[in-house]
């Protein structure tokens, strides 16, 4: 068998095998996340498993149930029990009673050494306020290989440092032909990290946490194509655990439209998160609040008269098949009629 084909088949075969095993053991696979499995026992006892290729992250609220699961796993698979998780996929995890702190301090130290920035002067922010970058800025060209390596490293580092994601994403637009000016922007992010090496995200236990969302946008934030930037963040009883900074797929013609598109993206994420939380036994009672600071976008979401979801949207007949009554109505509105 060709080696490339063997590598392509093996992970799928392994996933099929472990998926069958979990099903046999009474685990229920999440319908929204194919690598999440939950097994519920008596009196609210529960085991939760997250699968990443051949690594398993296991948690639960009953020591005996967990011990039984581990014993059975060792009987069926070659398995190493690494105990309480303190390092996973480059993320350091510090656990205490009621508290969890995640960071990538070791990874950051390796990056600073790799890119010869161990002794660089620290700065207070990863991005200069109101600074804009252009594709053709007139400065000399930088090494594309080095630039891509630095950007890729920063993107992974944003797993525990969400405050660098915006700056990293903005500069990632220039990986094809970076300039020295772009490289200087990337180095500034590392200079910021130099002064905040020990930072991470702290989570603390709260009973009955409620999912909350926040959404915002930067209208025409990308000067290359005039597209806006969407951003959202979600928390549940503690600090944020889900966030994004992403260029919008379409060009918004106003601040209100950009804010509305960002809010819609956050609403989509809310739906997925609520499904996941339901699978974990954390059913959210009532609607999830998404905080938005744009009055226009809020009005658009509350009142369909203000936007394209209106029942009188004439362009509907140019984008989709319509029912008879609506088609007849719009046909008259656009002036098509019998002679």
Short mmCIF file of C-alpha atoms in Angstrom, two decimals:
data_model
loop_
_atom_site.label_atom_id
_atom_site.label_comp_id
_atom_site.label_asym_id
_atom_site.label_seq_id
_atom_site.Cartn_x
_atom_site.Cartn_y
_atom_site.Cartn_z
CA UNK A 1 0.00 0.00 0.00
CA UNK A 2 1.20 3.48 -0.82
CA UNK A 3 2.46 5.21 2.38
CA UNK A 4 0.39 8.37 1.78
CA UNK A 5 -2.77 6.27 1.48
CA UNK A 6 -1.91 4.32 4.60
CA UNK A 7 -1.57 7.54 6.58
CA UNK A 8 -4.91 8.75 5.23
CA UNK A 9 -6.74 5.53 6.15
CA UNK A 10 -5.29 4.85 9.62
CA UNK A 11 -6.80 7.83 11.54
CA UNK A 12 -10.22 7.13 10.05
CA UNK A 13 -9.98 3.43 10.96
CA UNK A 14 -8.90 4.33 14.51
CA UNK A 15 -11.75 6.80 14.92
CA UNK A 16 -14.25 4.22 13.68
CA UNK A 17 -12.90 1.66 16.17
CA UNK A 18 -12.94 3.98 19.19
CA UNK A 19 -16.35 5.36 18.21
CA UNK A 20 -17.79 1.83 18.15
CA UNK A 21 -16.17 1.11 21.51
CA UNK A 22 -17.63 4.19 23.19
CA UNK A 23 -21.06 3.36 21.81
CA UNK A 24 -20.80 -0.19 23.19
CA UNK A 25 -19.88 1.24 26.59
CA UNK A 26 -22.99 3.39 26.74
CA UNK A 27 -21.52 6.74 25.73
CA UNK A 28 -23.62 9.15 23.70
CA UNK A 29 -21.84 11.07 20.96
CA UNK A 30 -22.71 14.73 20.67
CA UNK A 31 -24.70 15.54 17.56
CA UNK A 32 -22.95 18.92 17.37
CA UNK A 33 -19.35 17.88 18.07
CA UNK A 34 -18.24 14.50 16.73
CA UNK A 35 -15.31 14.16 19.17
CA UNK A 36 -17.37 14.70 22.34
CA UNK A 37 -18.83 11.74 24.25
CA UNK A 38 -20.92 11.74 27.41
CA UNK A 39 -21.96 8.82 29.62
CA UNK A 40 -24.49 9.33 32.37
CA UNK A 41 -24.84 6.97 35.30
CA UNK A 42 -27.11 6.84 38.33
CA UNK A 43 -27.76 9.80 40.63
CA UNK A 44 -26.34 12.35 38.20
CA UNK A 45 -22.98 10.61 37.83
CA UNK A 46 -21.30 11.46 34.56
CA UNK A 47 -18.17 10.95 32.43
CA UNK A 48 -17.21 13.36 29.65
CA UNK A 49 -14.59 12.50 27.03
CA UNK A 50 -13.03 14.72 24.39
CA UNK A 51 -11.16 12.82 21.68
CA UNK A 52 -8.22 14.28 19.74
CA UNK A 53 -6.82 11.67 17.30
CA UNK A 54 -5.44 9.08 19.77
CA UNK A 55 -5.41 11.34 22.84
CA UNK A 56 -8.29 11.40 25.29
CA UNK A 57 -9.18 14.11 27.78
CA UNK A 58 -11.42 12.67 30.48
CA UNK A 59 -13.39 14.33 33.25
CA UNK A 60 -16.34 13.43 35.45
CA UNK A 61 -17.95 13.80 38.85
CA UNK A 62 -17.43 10.28 40.22
CA UNK A 63 -14.00 8.79 40.96
CA UNK A 64 -15.24 5.21 40.94
CA UNK A 65 -16.86 5.59 37.53
CA UNK A 66 -13.67 7.12 36.12
CA UNK A 67 -11.48 4.37 37.59
CA UNK A 68 -13.74 1.70 36.11
CA UNK A 69 -13.59 3.34 32.70
CA UNK A 70 -9.76 3.51 32.80
CA UNK A 71 -9.49 -0.14 33.80
CA UNK A 72 -11.74 -1.23 30.97
CA UNK A 73 -9.84 0.93 28.47
CA UNK A 74 -6.52 -0.65 29.45
CA UNK A 75 -7.99 -4.09 28.88
CA UNK A 76 -8.96 -3.20 25.31
CA UNK A 77 -6.30 -0.70 24.18
CA UNK A 78 -2.65 0.10 24.75
CA UNK A 79 -3.17 3.07 26.97
CA UNK A 80 -1.01 5.29 29.19
CA UNK A 81 -2.73 7.07 32.05
CA UNK A 82 -0.94 10.41 32.45
CA UNK A 83 -2.98 11.37 35.50
CA UNK A 84 -4.23 14.88 36.19
CA UNK A 85 -3.85 16.94 33.01
CA UNK A 86 -1.13 19.55 33.23
CA UNK A 87 0.01 19.77 29.59
CA UNK A 88 -1.94 19.13 26.42
CA UNK A 89 -1.11 20.09 22.82
CA UNK A 90 1.24 22.84 23.97
CA UNK A 91 -1.21 24.25 26.52
CA UNK A 92 -0.21 24.22 30.18
CA UNK A 93 -3.03 23.51 32.62
CA UNK A 94 -2.78 24.34 36.33
CA UNK A 95 -5.62 22.93 38.41
CA UNK A 96 -6.55 23.76 41.97
CA UNK A 97 -9.76 23.32 43.93
CA UNK A 98 -12.33 25.41 42.08
CA UNK A 99 -9.76 27.02 39.77
CA UNK A 100 -8.10 26.30 36.42
CA UNK A 101 -5.40 28.38 34.75
CA UNK A 102 -4.36 27.74 31.15
CA UNK A 103 -1.35 29.28 29.43
CA UNK A 104 1.38 28.63 26.85
CA UNK A 105 4.35 30.02 28.72
CA UNK A 106 6.70 27.21 27.75
CA UNK A 107 5.69 27.49 24.10
CA UNK A 108 6.13 31.27 24.16
CA UNK A 109 9.61 30.95 25.63
CA UNK A 110 10.56 28.57 22.81
CA UNK A 111 9.17 31.01 20.20
CA UNK A 112 11.12 33.96 21.58
CA UNK A 113 14.29 31.88 21.39
CA UNK A 114 13.48 30.54 17.91
CA UNK A 115 12.95 34.01 16.45
CA UNK A 116 15.89 35.61 18.33
CA UNK A 117 13.68 37.89 20.39
CA UNK A 118 14.54 36.70 23.91
CA UNK A 119 16.01 40.03 24.93
CA UNK A 120 13.66 42.31 22.97
CA UNK A 121 12.25 45.43 24.60
CA UNK A 122 8.69 44.93 25.82
CA UNK A 123 5.78 47.14 24.73
CA UNK A 124 2.40 47.67 26.36
CA UNK A 125 0.14 46.74 23.42
CA UNK A 126 0.36 44.26 20.53
CA UNK A 127 -0.99 46.76 17.99
CA UNK A 128 -0.64 50.52 17.64
CA UNK A 129 -4.01 52.24 17.92
CA UNK A 130 -5.44 53.21 14.51
CA UNK A 131 -2.43 51.73 12.70
CA UNK A 132 -3.23 50.40 9.24
CA UNK A 133 -1.20 48.09 7.02
CA UNK A 134 -1.18 47.98 3.24
CA UNK A 135 -0.17 45.29 0.78
CA UNK A 136 2.12 47.61 -1.17
CA UNK A 137 3.54 49.98 1.41
CA UNK A 138 6.80 50.78 -0.37
CA UNK A 139 9.08 49.17 2.23
CA UNK A 140 11.60 46.41 1.32
CA UNK A 141 10.35 42.85 1.09
CA UNK A 142 10.79 40.53 4.08
CA UNK A 143 11.56 36.82 4.18
CA UNK A 144 8.19 35.10 3.43
CA UNK A 145 9.21 31.83 5.09
CA UNK A 146 10.17 33.55 8.35
CA UNK A 147 7.04 35.69 8.26
CA UNK A 148 4.71 32.71 7.77
CA UNK A 149 6.40 30.81 10.57
CA UNK A 150 5.96 33.72 12.97
CA UNK A 151 2.32 34.26 12.00
CA UNK A 152 1.51 30.54 12.32
CA UNK A 153 3.10 30.43 15.76
CA UNK A 154 1.13 33.46 16.91
CA UNK A 155 -2.15 32.03 15.62
CA UNK A 156 -1.62 28.93 17.77
CA UNK A 157 -0.53 31.05 20.71
CA UNK A 158 -3.85 32.91 20.56
CA UNK A 159 -5.44 29.72 21.96
CA UNK A 160 -4.73 31.16 25.40
CA UNK A 161 -4.02 34.77 24.45
CA UNK A 162 -7.17 36.02 22.71
CA UNK A 163 -5.99 39.63 23.00
CA UNK A 164 -3.40 39.07 20.22
CA UNK A 165 -5.82 37.48 17.77
CA UNK A 166 -6.94 40.70 16.10
CA UNK A 167 -3.39 41.92 15.48
CA UNK A 168 -2.27 38.49 14.27
CA UNK A 169 -5.21 38.08 11.91
CA UNK A 170 -4.70 41.53 10.41
CA UNK A 171 -1.04 40.82 9.70
CA UNK A 172 -1.76 37.32 8.40
CA UNK A 173 -3.23 38.93 5.27
CA UNK A 174 0.28 39.60 3.98
CA UNK A 175 1.88 36.14 4.18
CA UNK A 176 2.27 35.87 0.39
CA UNK A 177 4.53 38.89 0.00
CA UNK A 178 5.33 40.47 3.38
CA UNK A 179 7.29 43.68 3.69
CA UNK A 180 9.67 44.83 6.39
CA UNK A 181 6.86 47.04 7.68
CA UNK A 182 4.61 44.00 8.09
CA UNK A 183 7.43 42.09 9.78
CA UNK A 184 7.90 45.00 12.17
CA UNK A 185 4.22 44.69 13.09
CA UNK A 186 4.63 40.97 13.81
CA UNK A 187 7.70 41.64 15.93
CA UNK A 188 5.71 44.15 17.94
CA UNK A 189 3.32 41.36 18.94
CA UNK A 190 6.29 39.35 20.20
CA UNK A 191 7.58 42.41 22.05
CA UNK A 192 4.19 42.67 23.73
CA UNK A 193 4.33 38.98 24.66
CA UNK A 194 7.85 39.46 26.03
CA UNK A 195 6.37 41.73 28.68
CA UNK A 196 3.44 39.43 29.48
CA UNK A 197 5.01 35.96 29.45
CA UNK A 198 3.11 34.71 32.46
CA UNK A 199 -0.33 35.66 31.23
CA UNK A 200 -3.05 33.12 30.50
CA UNK A 201 -6.74 32.61 31.15
CA UNK A 202 -8.09 31.93 34.61
CA UNK A 203 -11.35 30.09 35.16
CA UNK A 204 -13.09 29.66 38.49
CA UNK A 205 -16.00 27.46 39.46
CA UNK A 206 -19.47 28.99 39.61
CA UNK A 207 -22.72 27.17 40.22
CA UNK A 208 -25.44 27.78 37.66
CA UNK A 209 -23.36 29.78 35.19
CA UNK A 210 -25.27 31.39 32.33
CA UNK A 211 -23.99 31.72 28.78
CA UNK A 212 -23.33 35.31 27.74
CA UNK A 213 -22.14 36.69 24.42
CA UNK A 214 -20.55 39.91 23.21
CA UNK A 215 -20.35 41.13 19.62
CA UNK A 216 -18.72 44.04 17.82
CA UNK A 217 -17.34 45.00 14.42
CA UNK A 218 -14.89 47.40 12.80
CA UNK A 219 -16.48 48.82 9.68
CA UNK A 220 -14.15 48.63 6.64
CA UNK A 221 -11.34 47.64 8.98
CA UNK A 222 -9.37 46.00 6.18
CA UNK A 223 -8.10 48.69 3.82
CA UNK A 224 -7.10 46.16 1.17
CA UNK A 225 -10.67 45.16 0.29
CA UNK A 226 -12.72 47.47 2.56
CA UNK A 227 -14.23 44.53 4.40
CA UNK A 228 -15.26 44.82 8.02
CA UNK A 229 -13.97 42.80 10.95
CA UNK A 230 -16.34 40.72 13.08
CA UNK A 231 -15.56 39.90 16.67
CA UNK A 232 -17.36 37.96 19.39
CA UNK A 233 -16.65 36.41 22.77
CA UNK A 234 -18.62 34.06 25.03
CA UNK A 235 -18.39 33.33 28.74
CA UNK A 236 -20.31 31.09 31.08
CA UNK A 237 -20.00 32.04 34.72
CA UNK A 238 -16.28 32.83 34.42
CA UNK A 239 -13.93 34.22 31.76
CA UNK A 240 -14.33 33.79 28.00
CA UNK A 241 -13.89 30.35 26.47
CA UNK A 242 -14.96 31.00 22.86
CA UNK A 243 -13.95 33.97 20.73
CA UNK A 244 -13.19 35.05 17.18
CA UNK A 245 -11.75 37.92 15.16
CA UNK A 246 -12.58 37.42 11.49
CA UNK A 247 -12.87 39.43 8.32
CA UNK A 248 -16.43 39.43 6.99
CA UNK A 249 -17.07 37.57 3.75
CA UNK A 250 -18.98 40.44 2.18
CA UNK A 251 -18.45 44.19 2.01
CA UNK A 252 -20.78 46.07 4.34
CA UNK A 253 -22.04 49.45 3.16
CA UNK A 254 -22.57 50.96 6.61
CA UNK A 255 -21.56 50.60 10.23
CA UNK A 256 -25.01 49.26 11.06
CA UNK A 257 -24.76 46.56 8.42
CA UNK A 258 -21.30 45.53 9.62
CA UNK A 259 -22.58 45.33 13.20
CA UNK A 260 -25.59 43.29 12.10
CA UNK A 261 -23.40 40.79 10.19
CA UNK A 262 -21.17 40.43 13.27
CA UNK A 263 -24.22 39.91 15.50
CA UNK A 264 -25.55 37.24 13.12
CA UNK A 265 -22.20 35.41 13.31
CA UNK A 266 -22.37 35.53 17.11
CA UNK A 267 -25.94 34.22 17.03
CA UNK A 268 -24.82 31.23 14.94
CA UNK A 269 -22.10 30.47 17.48
CA UNK A 270 -24.63 30.82 20.29
CA UNK A 271 -26.82 28.12 18.75
CA UNK A 272 -23.89 25.69 18.51
CA UNK A 273 -22.70 26.42 22.06
CA UNK A 274 -26.19 25.86 23.46
CA UNK A 275 -26.32 22.45 21.76
CA UNK A 276 -22.93 21.54 23.24
CA UNK A 277 -23.95 22.69 26.72
CA UNK A 278 -27.16 20.64 26.46
CA UNK A 279 -25.10 17.56 25.59
CA UNK A 280 -22.98 18.25 28.68
CA UNK A 281 -26.08 18.47 30.87
CA UNK A 282 -25.90 22.26 31.21
CA UNK A 283 -29.22 23.18 29.60
CA UNK A 284 -29.57 26.95 29.27
CA UNK A 285 -32.92 28.17 30.56
CA UNK A 286 -34.32 31.02 28.51
CA UNK A 287 -32.63 32.97 25.71
CA UNK A 288 -28.91 33.74 25.62
CA UNK A 289 -28.08 37.43 25.85
CA UNK A 290 -25.70 38.79 23.23
CA UNK A 291 -24.52 42.29 24.11
CA UNK A 292 -24.20 44.65 21.14
CA UNK A 293 -23.41 48.38 21.30
CA UNK A 294 -25.02 49.32 17.97
CA UNK A 295 -28.59 50.63 18.32
CA UNK A 296 -29.12 50.36 14.56
CA UNK A 297 -28.11 46.69 14.47
CA UNK A 298 -30.37 45.98 17.46
CA UNK A 299 -33.32 47.62 15.69
CA UNK A 300 -32.61 45.60 12.55
CA UNK A 301 -32.61 42.36 14.53
CA UNK A 302 -35.87 43.23 16.31
CA UNK A 303 -37.83 44.70 13.40
CA UNK A 304 -37.80 42.88 10.04
CA UNK A 305 -39.14 45.99 8.27
CA UNK A 306 -35.69 47.54 8.52
CA UNK A 307 -33.76 44.86 6.64
CA UNK A 308 -33.80 42.32 3.84
CA UNK A 309 -35.87 39.74 5.68
CA UNK A 310 -38.99 41.81 5.06
CA UNK A 311 -41.95 40.05 3.50
CA UNK A 312 -41.98 42.83 0.89
CA UNK A 313 -38.42 42.17 -0.28
CA UNK A 314 -38.76 42.42 -4.08
CA UNK A 315 -35.40 40.76 -4.72
CA UNK A 316 -36.67 37.49 -3.20
CA UNK A 317 -37.93 36.39 -6.60
CA UNK A 318 -34.40 36.70 -7.99
CA UNK A 319 -32.73 34.55 -5.32
CA UNK A 320 -35.08 31.69 -4.44
CA UNK A 321 -38.16 29.69 -5.41
CA UNK A 322 -41.34 31.14 -3.90
CA UNK A 323 -44.75 29.82 -2.95
CA UNK A 324 -47.66 30.67 -5.24
CA UNK A 325 -49.20 33.46 -3.17
CA UNK A 326 -45.93 35.26 -2.51
CA UNK A 327 -44.79 34.86 -6.12
CA UNK A 328 -48.02 36.39 -7.38
CA UNK A 329 -47.67 39.28 -4.94
CA UNK A 330 -44.09 40.07 -5.90
CA UNK A 331 -44.84 39.58 -9.59
CA UNK A 332 -47.37 42.39 -9.36
CA UNK A 333 -44.95 44.55 -7.37
CA UNK A 334 -42.23 44.33 -10.03
CA UNK A 335 -44.69 45.11 -12.79
CA UNK A 336 -45.14 41.73 -14.48
CA UNK A 337 -48.79 41.31 -15.39
CA UNK A 338 -51.11 39.92 -18.03
CA UNK A 339 -51.75 42.16 -21.04
#
